[in-house]
PDB file of C-alpha atoms and ligand atoms in Angstrom:
ATOM      1  CA  UNK X  27      38.618 -83.371  -6.050  1.00 31.00           C
ATOM      2  CA  UNK X  28      41.814 -82.231  -4.249  1.00 33.00           C
ATOM      3  CA  UNK X  29      40.196 -79.726  -1.906  1.00 38.00           C
ATOM      4  CA  UNK X  30      42.382 -78.355   0.872  1.00 35.00           C
ATOM      5  CA  UNK X  31      41.079 -78.507   4.388  1.00 36.00           C
ATOM      6  CA  UNK X  32      41.246 -74.659   4.486  1.00 35.00           C
ATOM      7  CA  UNK X  33      39.058 -74.319   1.437  1.00 31.00           C
ATOM      8  CA  UNK X  34      36.260 -72.009   2.412  1.00 39.00           C
ATOM      9  CA  UNK X  35      35.008 -70.246  -0.723  1.00 44.00           C
ATOM     10  CA  UNK X  36      34.576 -66.589  -0.506  1.00 53.00           C
ATOM     11  CA  UNK X  37      31.183 -65.599  -2.051  1.00 51.00           C
ATOM     12  CA  UNK X  38      32.872 -65.097  -5.460  1.00 54.00           C
ATOM     13  CA  UNK X  39      33.870 -68.877  -5.497  1.00 86.00           C
ATOM     14  CA  UNK X  40      30.528 -70.077  -4.360  1.00 96.00           C
ATOM     15  CA  UNK X  41      28.288 -72.478  -6.207  1.00 97.00           C
ATOM     16  CA  UNK X  42      24.800 -72.536  -4.838  1.00 98.00           C
ATOM     17  CA  UNK X  43      22.189 -75.181  -5.987  1.00 98.00           C
ATOM     18  CA  UNK X  44      18.484 -74.824  -5.185  1.00 98.00           C
ATOM     19  CA  UNK X  45      15.897 -77.499  -5.472  1.00 98.00           C
ATOM     20  CA  UNK X  46      12.881 -75.325  -5.900  1.00 98.00           C
ATOM     21  CA  UNK X  47      10.017 -77.237  -4.277  1.00 98.00           C
ATOM     22  CA  UNK X  48       6.594 -76.380  -2.904  1.00 98.00           C
ATOM     23  CA  UNK X  49       4.824 -74.503  -5.661  1.00 98.00           C
ATOM     24  CA  UNK X  50       1.856 -76.843  -5.725  1.00 98.00           C
ATOM     25  CA  UNK X  51       1.345 -76.769  -1.908  1.00 98.00           C
ATOM     26  CA  UNK X  52       1.694 -73.072  -1.866  1.00 98.00           C
ATOM     27  CA  UNK X  53      -0.990 -72.783  -4.382  1.00 98.00           C
ATOM     28  CA  UNK X  54      -3.281 -75.208  -2.649  1.00 98.00           C
ATOM     29  CA  UNK X  55      -2.963 -73.389   0.678  1.00 98.00           C
ATOM     30  CA  UNK X  56      -4.534 -70.303  -1.081  1.00 97.00           C
ATOM     31  CA  UNK X  57      -7.132 -72.173  -2.974  1.00 98.00           C
ATOM     32  CA  UNK X  58      -5.367 -71.730  -6.221  1.00 98.00           C
ATOM     33  CA  UNK X  59      -4.613 -74.141  -9.057  1.00 98.00           C
ATOM     34  CA  UNK X  60      -1.144 -75.822  -8.928  1.00 98.00           C
ATOM     35  CA  UNK X  61      -0.205 -73.925 -12.152  1.00 98.00           C
ATOM     36  CA  UNK X  62      -0.663 -70.683 -10.256  1.00 98.00           C
ATOM     37  CA  UNK X  63       1.985 -71.907  -7.869  1.00 98.00           C
ATOM     38  CA  UNK X  64       4.401 -72.430 -10.742  1.00 98.00           C
ATOM     39  CA  UNK X  65       3.776 -68.819 -12.097  1.00 98.00           C
ATOM     40  CA  UNK X  66       4.517 -67.482  -8.641  1.00 98.00           C
ATOM     41  CA  UNK X  67       7.552 -69.747  -8.625  1.00 98.00           C
ATOM     42  CA  UNK X  68       8.810 -68.060 -11.778  1.00 98.00           C
ATOM     43  CA  UNK X  69       8.805 -64.654  -9.928  1.00 98.00           C
ATOM     44  CA  UNK X  70      10.677 -66.272  -7.025  1.00 98.00           C
ATOM     45  CA  UNK X  71      13.364 -67.408  -9.618  1.00 98.00           C
ATOM     46  CA  UNK X  72      13.870 -63.867 -10.714  1.00 97.00           C
ATOM     47  CA  UNK X  73      13.979 -62.651  -7.037  1.00 98.00           C
ATOM     48  CA  UNK X  74      16.541 -65.263  -6.004  1.00 98.00           C
ATOM     49  CA  UNK X  75      18.673 -64.841  -9.088  1.00 98.00           C
ATOM     50  CA  UNK X  76      18.807 -61.016  -8.433  1.00 97.00           C
ATOM     51  CA  UNK X  77      19.594 -61.660  -4.739  1.00 98.00           C
ATOM     52  CA  UNK X  78      22.329 -64.191  -5.553  1.00 97.00           C
ATOM     53  CA  UNK X  79      23.902 -61.832  -8.030  1.00 97.00           C
ATOM     54  CA  UNK X  80      23.906 -59.080  -5.271  1.00 96.00           C
ATOM     55  CA  UNK X  81      25.392 -61.443  -2.777  1.00 97.00           C
ATOM     56  CA  UNK X  82      28.176 -62.199  -5.152  1.00 95.00           C
ATOM     57  CA  UNK X  83      27.305 -65.892  -5.790  1.00 96.00           C
ATOM     58  CA  UNK X  84      29.589 -67.160  -8.582  1.00 95.00           C
ATOM     59  CA  UNK X  85      27.320 -70.031  -9.929  1.00 96.00           C
ATOM     60  CA  UNK X  86      23.640 -70.509  -9.222  1.00 97.00           C
ATOM     61  CA  UNK X  87      21.991 -73.740 -10.282  1.00 98.00           C
ATOM     62  CA  UNK X  88      18.171 -73.883 -10.001  1.00 98.00           C
ATOM     63  CA  UNK X  89      16.588 -77.257 -10.455  1.00 98.00           C
ATOM     64  CA  UNK X  90      13.302 -76.716 -12.184  1.00 98.00           C
ATOM     65  CA  UNK X  91      12.142 -79.862 -13.673  1.00 98.00           C
ATOM     66  CA  UNK X  92      13.225 -83.387 -13.080  1.00 98.00           C
ATOM     67  CA  UNK X  93      13.071 -86.349 -15.361  1.00 98.00           C
ATOM     68  CA  UNK X  94      10.396 -87.823 -13.153  1.00 98.00           C
ATOM     69  CA  UNK X  95       8.234 -84.599 -13.413  1.00 98.00           C
ATOM     70  CA  UNK X  96       7.273 -85.903 -16.926  1.00 98.00           C
ATOM     71  CA  UNK X  97       4.927 -88.297 -14.956  1.00 98.00           C
ATOM     72  CA  UNK X  98       2.840 -85.330 -13.889  1.00 98.00           C
ATOM     73  CA  UNK X  99      -0.530 -84.551 -15.717  1.00 98.00           C
ATOM     74  CA  UNK X 100       0.121 -83.287 -19.294  1.00 98.00           C
ATOM     75  CA  UNK X 101      -1.534 -79.982 -18.730  1.00 97.00           C
ATOM     76  CA  UNK X 102       0.756 -79.244 -15.732  1.00 98.00           C
ATOM     77  CA  UNK X 103       3.770 -80.218 -17.804  1.00 98.00           C
ATOM     78  CA  UNK X 104       2.829 -78.217 -20.764  1.00 98.00           C
ATOM     79  CA  UNK X 105       2.279 -75.199 -18.546  1.00 98.00           C
ATOM     80  CA  UNK X 106       5.561 -75.575 -16.826  1.00 98.00           C
ATOM     81  CA  UNK X 107       7.378 -75.842 -20.157  1.00 98.00           C
ATOM     82  CA  UNK X 108       5.590 -72.638 -21.261  1.00 98.00           C
ATOM     83  CA  UNK X 109       6.585 -70.907 -18.096  1.00 98.00           C
ATOM     84  CA  UNK X 110      10.146 -71.934 -18.696  1.00 98.00           C
ATOM     85  CA  UNK X 111      10.103 -70.548 -22.245  1.00 98.00           C
ATOM     86  CA  UNK X 112       8.617 -67.283 -21.240  1.00 98.00           C
ATOM     87  CA  UNK X 113      11.034 -66.853 -18.396  1.00 98.00           C
ATOM     88  CA  UNK X 114      13.990 -67.418 -20.723  1.00 98.00           C
ATOM     89  CA  UNK X 115      12.608 -64.951 -23.320  1.00 98.00           C
ATOM     90  CA  UNK X 116      11.788 -62.321 -20.740  1.00 97.00           C
ATOM     91  CA  UNK X 117      14.927 -62.428 -18.714  1.00 97.00           C
ATOM     92  CA  UNK X 118      17.581 -62.643 -21.498  1.00 96.00           C
ATOM     93  CA  UNK X 119      17.974 -58.890 -21.813  1.00 97.00           C
ATOM     94  CA  UNK X 120      18.661 -58.097 -18.228  1.00 95.00           C
ATOM     95  CA  UNK X 121      20.906 -61.146 -17.894  1.00 97.00           C
ATOM     96  CA  UNK X 122      22.990 -59.997 -20.762  1.00 97.00           C
ATOM     97  CA  UNK X 123      23.292 -56.423 -19.522  1.00 97.00           C
ATOM     98  CA  UNK X 124      24.153 -57.684 -16.052  1.00 97.00           C
ATOM     99  CA  UNK X 125      26.843 -60.078 -17.357  1.00 97.00           C
ATOM    100  CA  UNK X 126      25.109 -63.155 -16.261  1.00 97.00           C
ATOM    101  CA  UNK X 127      25.769 -66.184 -18.429  1.00 97.00           C
ATOM    102  CA  UNK X 128      22.515 -68.343 -18.731  1.00 98.00           C
ATOM    103  CA  UNK X 129      22.650 -71.979 -19.521  1.00 97.00           C
ATOM    104  CA  UNK X 130      20.242 -74.776 -19.355  1.00 98.00           C
ATOM    105  CA  UNK X 131      21.396 -78.208 -18.287  1.00 98.00           C
ATOM    106  CA  UNK X 132      19.659 -81.599 -18.693  1.00 97.00           C
ATOM    107  CA  UNK X 133      18.312 -83.551 -21.639  1.00 97.00           C
ATOM    108  CA  UNK X 134      17.163 -81.678 -24.609  1.00 97.00           C
ATOM    109  CA  UNK X 135      15.743 -84.271 -26.829  1.00 97.00           C
ATOM    110  CA  UNK X 136      12.249 -84.267 -25.246  1.00 98.00           C
ATOM    111  CA  UNK X 137      11.816 -80.503 -25.208  1.00 98.00           C
ATOM    112  CA  UNK X 138       9.410 -78.742 -27.552  1.00 98.00           C
ATOM    113  CA  UNK X 139      11.028 -76.862 -30.443  1.00 98.00           C
ATOM    114  CA  UNK X 140       9.944 -73.462 -29.225  1.00 98.00           C
ATOM    115  CA  UNK X 141      11.560 -74.056 -25.843  1.00 98.00           C
ATOM    116  CA  UNK X 142      14.686 -75.204 -27.446  1.00 98.00           C
ATOM    117  CA  UNK X 143      14.908 -71.996 -29.486  1.00 98.00           C
ATOM    118  CA  UNK X 144      14.334 -69.918 -26.353  1.00 98.00           C
ATOM    119  CA  UNK X 145      17.199 -71.853 -24.677  1.00 98.00           C
ATOM    120  CA  UNK X 146      19.554 -71.366 -27.681  1.00 98.00           C
ATOM    121  CA  UNK X 147      18.676 -67.731 -27.793  1.00 98.00           C
ATOM    122  CA  UNK X 148      19.213 -67.128 -24.198  1.00 98.00           C
ATOM    123  CA  UNK X 149      22.493 -69.037 -24.149  1.00 98.00           C
ATOM    124  CA  UNK X 150      23.736 -67.295 -27.304  1.00 97.00           C
ATOM    125  CA  UNK X 151      22.903 -63.821 -26.163  1.00 98.00           C
ATOM    126  CA  UNK X 152      24.443 -64.162 -22.690  1.00 98.00           C
ATOM    127  CA  UNK X 153      27.460 -66.255 -23.655  1.00 97.00           C
ATOM    128  CA  UNK X 154      29.892 -63.490 -22.955  1.00 97.00           C
ATOM    129  CA  UNK X 155      28.690 -62.948 -19.373  1.00 96.00           C
ATOM    130  CA  UNK X 156      31.540 -63.304 -16.838  1.00 95.00           C
ATOM    131  CA  UNK X 157      29.820 -61.841 -13.673  1.00 96.00           C
ATOM    132  CA  UNK X 158      27.917 -65.049 -12.743  1.00 96.00           C
ATOM    133  CA  UNK X 159      26.794 -68.307 -14.142  1.00 96.00           C
ATOM    134  CA  UNK X 160      23.110 -69.137 -13.982  1.00 97.00           C
ATOM    135  CA  UNK X 161      22.220 -72.638 -14.785  1.00 97.00           C
ATOM    136  CA  UNK X 162      18.656 -73.675 -15.025  1.00 98.00           C
ATOM    137  CA  UNK X 163      18.092 -77.490 -14.831  1.00 98.00           C
ATOM    138  CA  UNK X 164      15.266 -78.774 -17.022  1.00 98.00           C
ATOM    139  CA  UNK X 165      14.480 -82.424 -17.706  1.00 98.00           C
ATOM    140  CA  UNK X 166      17.403 -83.202 -15.315  1.00 98.00           C
ATOM    141  CA  UNK X 167      18.228 -86.450 -13.612  1.00 98.00           C
ATOM    142  CA  UNK X 168      21.404 -86.925 -11.475  1.00 98.00           C
ATOM    143  CA  UNK X 169      21.619 -90.695 -12.364  1.00 98.00           C
ATOM    144  CA  UNK X 170      20.973 -90.078 -16.076  1.00 97.00           C
ATOM    145  CA  UNK X 171      23.736 -87.374 -16.149  1.00 96.00           C
ATOM    146  CA  UNK X 172      26.255 -89.846 -14.582  1.00 96.00           C
ATOM    147  CA  UNK X 173      25.116 -92.547 -17.057  1.00 96.00           C
ATOM    148  CA  UNK X 174      25.388 -90.069 -19.903  1.00 95.00           C
ATOM    149  CA  UNK X 175      28.998 -89.272 -18.940  1.00 94.00           C
ATOM    150  CA  UNK X 176      29.814 -92.940 -18.537  1.00 93.00           C
ATOM    151  CA  UNK X 177      28.588 -93.567 -22.037  1.00 93.00           C
ATOM    152  CA  UNK X 178      31.035 -91.010 -23.294  1.00 92.00           C
ATOM    153  CA  UNK X 179      34.011 -92.754 -21.630  1.00 90.00           C
ATOM    154  CA  UNK X 180      35.992 -94.826 -24.193  1.00 80.00           C
ATOM    155  CA  UNK X 181      35.715 -98.617 -23.455  1.00 78.00           C
ATOM    156  CA  UNK X 182      38.387 -99.701 -21.113  1.00 78.00           C
ATOM    157  CA  UNK X 183      39.951 -96.284 -20.471  1.00 84.00           C
ATOM    158  CA  UNK X 184      40.744 -94.836 -17.071  1.00 86.00           C
ATOM    159  CA  UNK X 185      39.203 -91.538 -16.654  1.00 89.00           C
ATOM    160  CA  UNK X 186      40.575 -89.001 -14.121  1.00 91.00           C
ATOM    161  CA  UNK X 187      37.941 -87.214 -11.978  1.00 89.00           C
ATOM    162  CA  UNK X 188      38.490 -83.945 -13.677  1.00 89.00           C
ATOM    163  CA  UNK X 189      37.827 -85.488 -17.123  1.00 91.00           C
ATOM    164  CA  UNK X 190      34.752 -87.229 -15.810  1.00 91.00           C
ATOM    165  CA  UNK X 191      33.429 -83.936 -14.648  1.00 91.00           C
ATOM    166  CA  UNK X 192      34.033 -82.550 -18.131  1.00 92.00           C
ATOM    167  CA  UNK X 193      32.154 -85.533 -19.727  1.00 93.00           C
ATOM    168  CA  UNK X 194      29.316 -84.948 -17.147  1.00 93.00           C
ATOM    169  CA  UNK X 195      29.059 -81.370 -18.445  1.00 94.00           C
ATOM    170  CA  UNK X 196      29.021 -82.499 -21.968  1.00 94.00           C
ATOM    171  CA  UNK X 197      26.305 -85.126 -21.298  1.00 94.00           C
ATOM    172  CA  UNK X 198      24.058 -82.411 -19.773  1.00 95.00           C
ATOM    173  CA  UNK X 199      24.884 -79.578 -22.171  1.00 95.00           C
ATOM    174  CA  UNK X 200      26.514 -77.540 -19.441  1.00 94.00           C
ATOM    175  CA  UNK X 201      28.925 -75.048 -20.956  1.00 89.00           C
ATOM    176  CA  UNK X 202      31.826 -75.768 -18.624  1.00 83.00           C
ATOM    177  CA  UNK X 203      33.098 -78.639 -16.470  1.00 76.00           C
ATOM    178  CA  UNK X 204      30.429 -79.652 -13.882  1.00 71.00           C
ATOM    179  CA  UNK X 205      31.265 -77.444 -10.915  1.00 83.00           C
ATOM    180  CA  UNK X 206      30.826 -78.918  -7.451  1.00 94.00           C
ATOM    181  CA  UNK X 207      27.920 -77.490  -5.498  1.00 97.00           C
ATOM    182  CA  UNK X 208      29.126 -75.839  -2.238  1.00 97.00           C
ATOM    183  CA  UNK X 209      25.654 -75.123  -0.786  1.00 98.00           C
ATOM    184  CA  UNK X 210      22.531 -77.087  -1.802  1.00 98.00           C
ATOM    185  CA  UNK X 211      19.167 -75.566  -0.755  1.00 98.00           C
ATOM    186  CA  UNK X 212      15.912 -77.372  -0.832  1.00 98.00           C
ATOM    187  CA  UNK X 213      12.682 -75.418  -0.179  1.00 99.00           C
ATOM    188  CA  UNK X 214       9.226 -76.998   0.512  1.00 98.00           C
ATOM    189  CA  UNK X 215      10.115 -78.988   3.616  1.00 98.00           C
ATOM    190  CA  UNK X 216      11.191 -82.233   2.093  1.00 98.00           C
ATOM    191  CA  UNK X 217      14.622 -83.632   2.919  1.00 98.00           C
ATOM    192  CA  UNK X 218      15.481 -85.490  -0.191  1.00 98.00           C
ATOM    193  CA  UNK X 219      17.382 -85.100  -3.482  1.00 98.00           C
ATOM    194  CA  UNK X 220      14.631 -86.443  -5.866  1.00 98.00           C
ATOM    195  CA  UNK X 221      17.357 -87.615  -8.463  1.00 98.00           C
ATOM    196  CA  UNK X 222      18.604 -84.052  -8.975  1.00 98.00           C
ATOM    197  CA  UNK X 223      22.273 -83.306  -8.237  1.00 96.00           C
ATOM    198  CA  UNK X 224      24.274 -86.354  -7.265  1.00 97.00           C
ATOM    199  CA  UNK X 225      27.924 -86.154  -8.505  1.00 95.00           C
ATOM    200  CA  UNK X 226      28.122 -82.391  -7.680  1.00 95.00           C
ATOM    201  CA  UNK X 227      27.133 -82.613  -4.118  1.00 97.00           C
ATOM    202  CA  UNK X 228      29.831 -84.985  -2.813  1.00 96.00           C
ATOM    203  CA  UNK X 229      30.807 -82.374  -0.290  1.00 96.00           C
ATOM    204  CA  UNK X 230      27.949 -79.885  -0.459  1.00 98.00           C
ATOM    205  CA  UNK X 231      26.555 -78.360   2.710  1.00 98.00           C
ATOM    206  CA  UNK X 232      22.866 -79.160   2.774  1.00 98.00           C
ATOM    207  CA  UNK X 233      20.198 -76.678   3.820  1.00 98.00           C
ATOM    208  CA  UNK X 234      16.532 -77.670   4.064  1.00 98.00           C
ATOM    209  CA  UNK X 235      13.785 -75.031   4.693  1.00 98.00           C
ATOM    210  CA  UNK X 236      10.091 -75.283   5.124  1.00 98.00           C
ATOM    211  CA  UNK X 237       9.572 -72.200   3.052  1.00 98.00           C
ATOM    212  CA  UNK X 238       7.539 -72.972  -0.023  1.00 98.00           C
ATOM    213  CA  UNK X 239       9.434 -71.858  -3.268  1.00 99.00           C
ATOM    214  CA  UNK X 240       7.065 -68.952  -4.273  1.00 98.00           C
ATOM    215  CA  UNK X 241       7.717 -67.345  -0.842  1.00 98.00           C
ATOM    216  CA  UNK X 242      11.520 -67.676  -1.119  1.00 98.00           C
ATOM    217  CA  UNK X 243      13.161 -64.337  -1.145  1.00 98.00           C
ATOM    218  CA  UNK X 244      16.531 -62.552  -0.561  1.00 98.00           C
ATOM    219  CA  UNK X 245      16.276 -62.836   3.183  1.00 98.00           C
ATOM    220  CA  UNK X 246      15.853 -66.577   2.900  1.00 98.00           C
ATOM    221  CA  UNK X 247      18.913 -66.791   0.649  1.00 98.00           C
ATOM    222  CA  UNK X 248      20.907 -64.656   3.019  1.00 98.00           C
ATOM    223  CA  UNK X 249      19.912 -66.970   5.916  1.00 98.00           C
ATOM    224  CA  UNK X 250      21.143 -70.004   3.981  1.00 98.00           C
ATOM    225  CA  UNK X 251      24.433 -68.310   3.128  1.00 98.00           C
ATOM    226  CA  UNK X 252      24.839 -67.249   6.670  1.00 98.00           C
ATOM    227  CA  UNK X 253      24.329 -70.950   7.831  1.00 98.00           C
ATOM    228  CA  UNK X 254      26.762 -71.992   5.198  1.00 98.00           C
ATOM    229  CA  UNK X 255      29.353 -69.606   6.400  1.00 96.00           C
ATOM    230  CA  UNK X 256      29.182 -70.991   9.886  1.00 96.00           C
ATOM    231  CA  UNK X 257      29.749 -74.589   8.776  1.00 96.00           C
ATOM    232  CA  UNK X 258      33.172 -76.120   9.337  1.00 94.00           C
ATOM    233  CA  UNK X 259      34.044 -77.823   6.085  1.00 94.00           C
ATOM    234  CA  UNK X 260      36.693 -80.455   6.697  1.00 94.00           C
ATOM    235  CA  UNK X 261      36.728 -82.565   3.532  1.00 93.00           C
ATOM    236  CA  UNK X 262      37.634 -85.627   5.575  1.00 94.00           C
ATOM    237  CA  UNK X 263      40.652 -83.982   7.103  1.00 93.00           C
ATOM    238  CA  UNK X 264      41.435 -82.704  10.502  1.00 88.00           C
ATOM    239  CA  UNK X 265      42.846 -79.266  11.438  1.00 75.00           C
ATOM    240  CA  UNK X 266      46.580 -79.217  11.625  1.00 73.00           C
ATOM    241  CA  UNK X 267      46.374 -77.688  15.034  1.00 69.00           C
ATOM    242  CA  UNK X 268      44.519 -80.721  16.309  1.00 65.00           C
ATOM    243  CA  UNK X 269      47.480 -83.049  15.414  1.00 62.00           C
ATOM    244  CA  UNK X 270      49.464 -83.789  18.605  1.00 60.00           C
TER     245      UNK X 270
HETATM  246  C1  IPE Y 328       8.330 -77.678  -7.575  1.00 96.54           C
HETATM  247  O1  IPE Y 328       7.046 -77.535  -6.938  1.00 96.54           O
HETATM  248  C2  IPE Y 328       8.121 -77.387  -9.062  1.00 96.54           C
HETATM  249  C3  IPE Y 328       8.371 -78.546  -9.885  1.00 96.54           C
HETATM  250  C4  IPE Y 328       8.631 -79.762  -9.376  1.00 96.54           C
HETATM  251  C5  IPE Y 328       8.315 -78.434 -11.257  1.00 96.54           C
HETATM  252  P1  IPE Y 328       5.980 -78.786  -6.829  1.00 96.54           P
HETATM  253  O2  IPE Y 328       5.160 -78.725  -8.069  1.00 96.54           O
HETATM  254  O3  IPE Y 328       6.753 -80.047  -6.764  1.00 96.54           O
HETATM  255  O4  IPE Y 328       5.223 -78.376  -5.644  1.00 96.54           O
HETATM  256  P2  IPE Y 328       4.639 -79.365  -4.510  1.00 96.54           P
HETATM  257  O5  IPE Y 328       5.870 -80.170  -3.923  1.00 96.54           O
HETATM  258  O6  IPE Y 328       3.666 -80.256  -5.093  1.00 96.54           O
HETATM  259  O7  IPE Y 328       4.159 -78.492  -3.406  1.00 96.54           O
HETATM  260  C1  IPE Y 329      11.760 -81.963  -7.025  1.00 96.54           C
HETATM  261  O1  IPE Y 329      10.548 -81.831  -6.612  1.00 96.54           O
HETATM  262  C2  IPE Y 329      11.797 -81.502  -8.457  1.00 96.54           C
HETATM  263  C3  IPE Y 329      12.110 -80.066  -8.625  1.00 96.54           C
HETATM  264  C4  IPE Y 329      12.023 -79.156  -7.745  1.00 96.54           C
HETATM  265  C5  IPE Y 329      12.629 -79.799  -9.947  1.00 96.54           C
HETATM  266  P1  IPE Y 329       9.424 -83.054  -6.663  1.00 96.54           P
HETATM  267  O2  IPE Y 329       8.163 -82.475  -6.055  1.00 96.54           O
HETATM  268  O3  IPE Y 329       9.294 -83.607  -8.084  1.00 96.54           O
HETATM  269  O4  IPE Y 329      10.043 -84.118  -5.759  1.00 96.54           O
HETATM  270  P2  IPE Y 329       9.321 -85.264  -5.016  1.00 96.54           P
HETATM  271  O5  IPE Y 329       8.356 -85.947  -5.854  1.00 96.54           O
HETATM  272  O6  IPE Y 329       8.769 -84.574  -3.682  1.00 96.54           O
HETATM  273  O7  IPE Y 329      10.425 -86.275  -4.543  1.00 96.54           O
HETATM  274 MG1   MG Y 330       7.300 -81.190  -5.006  1.00 96.54          MG
END
């Protein structure tokens, strides 16, 4: 997407994505039900969002529920959806006062009515926020997002990359063109993408941590950002100094 080799976003240009994994194992280790892990996970969302805001992150995308997570037991799914709704309702006021724009990306046609209302209220009341973009991915699939964008392309037309990113955003209800992720963090020890971001991570720096999501805190985010800043992002090029 036309990056220059010297592109090295300062924190105010940074898009961080987090695959928040490990709630169930965190709970099991303490003899708790999985849903207790999800409740603790919601507190970690607040903590991480506040930390990202303090660290000057420009866009934070948190992957909360994948398309394949519908295959979990109905009670777990129902509790997760309730937690999302409660989170959106509880956080909207401070997001608004902090200038944080909330959006929810993913499919909407399978979400319960009350969750949809909470999403629309949170998005509406924080729409003017310019300090930071906070995107929560619910019922999200990277492949489905790309297919959705492809369906919006007129038959036979050639679509420039920037336009495709715009269609991708439209297909997932994102408020603005799908921004590339600079740093993708996955907690919980697994080193995979689980059909979450695909298009947006073409040149993302990947950071995997064994920390279970409910334990993730500001120090963990700081460590990930520190690792990111030490990476040499070349975007397929070589340093001009190395040309002989
Ligand atoms: C992530 O934690 C939350 C969601 C996927 C909704 P998990 O529920 O996947 O926790 P583990 O991986 O089973 O520990
Ligand atoms: C990824 O975790 C989903 C989210 C964190 C939203 P999963 O627990 O669903 O992924 P797998 O099953 O380990 O690949
Ligand atoms: Mg998991």
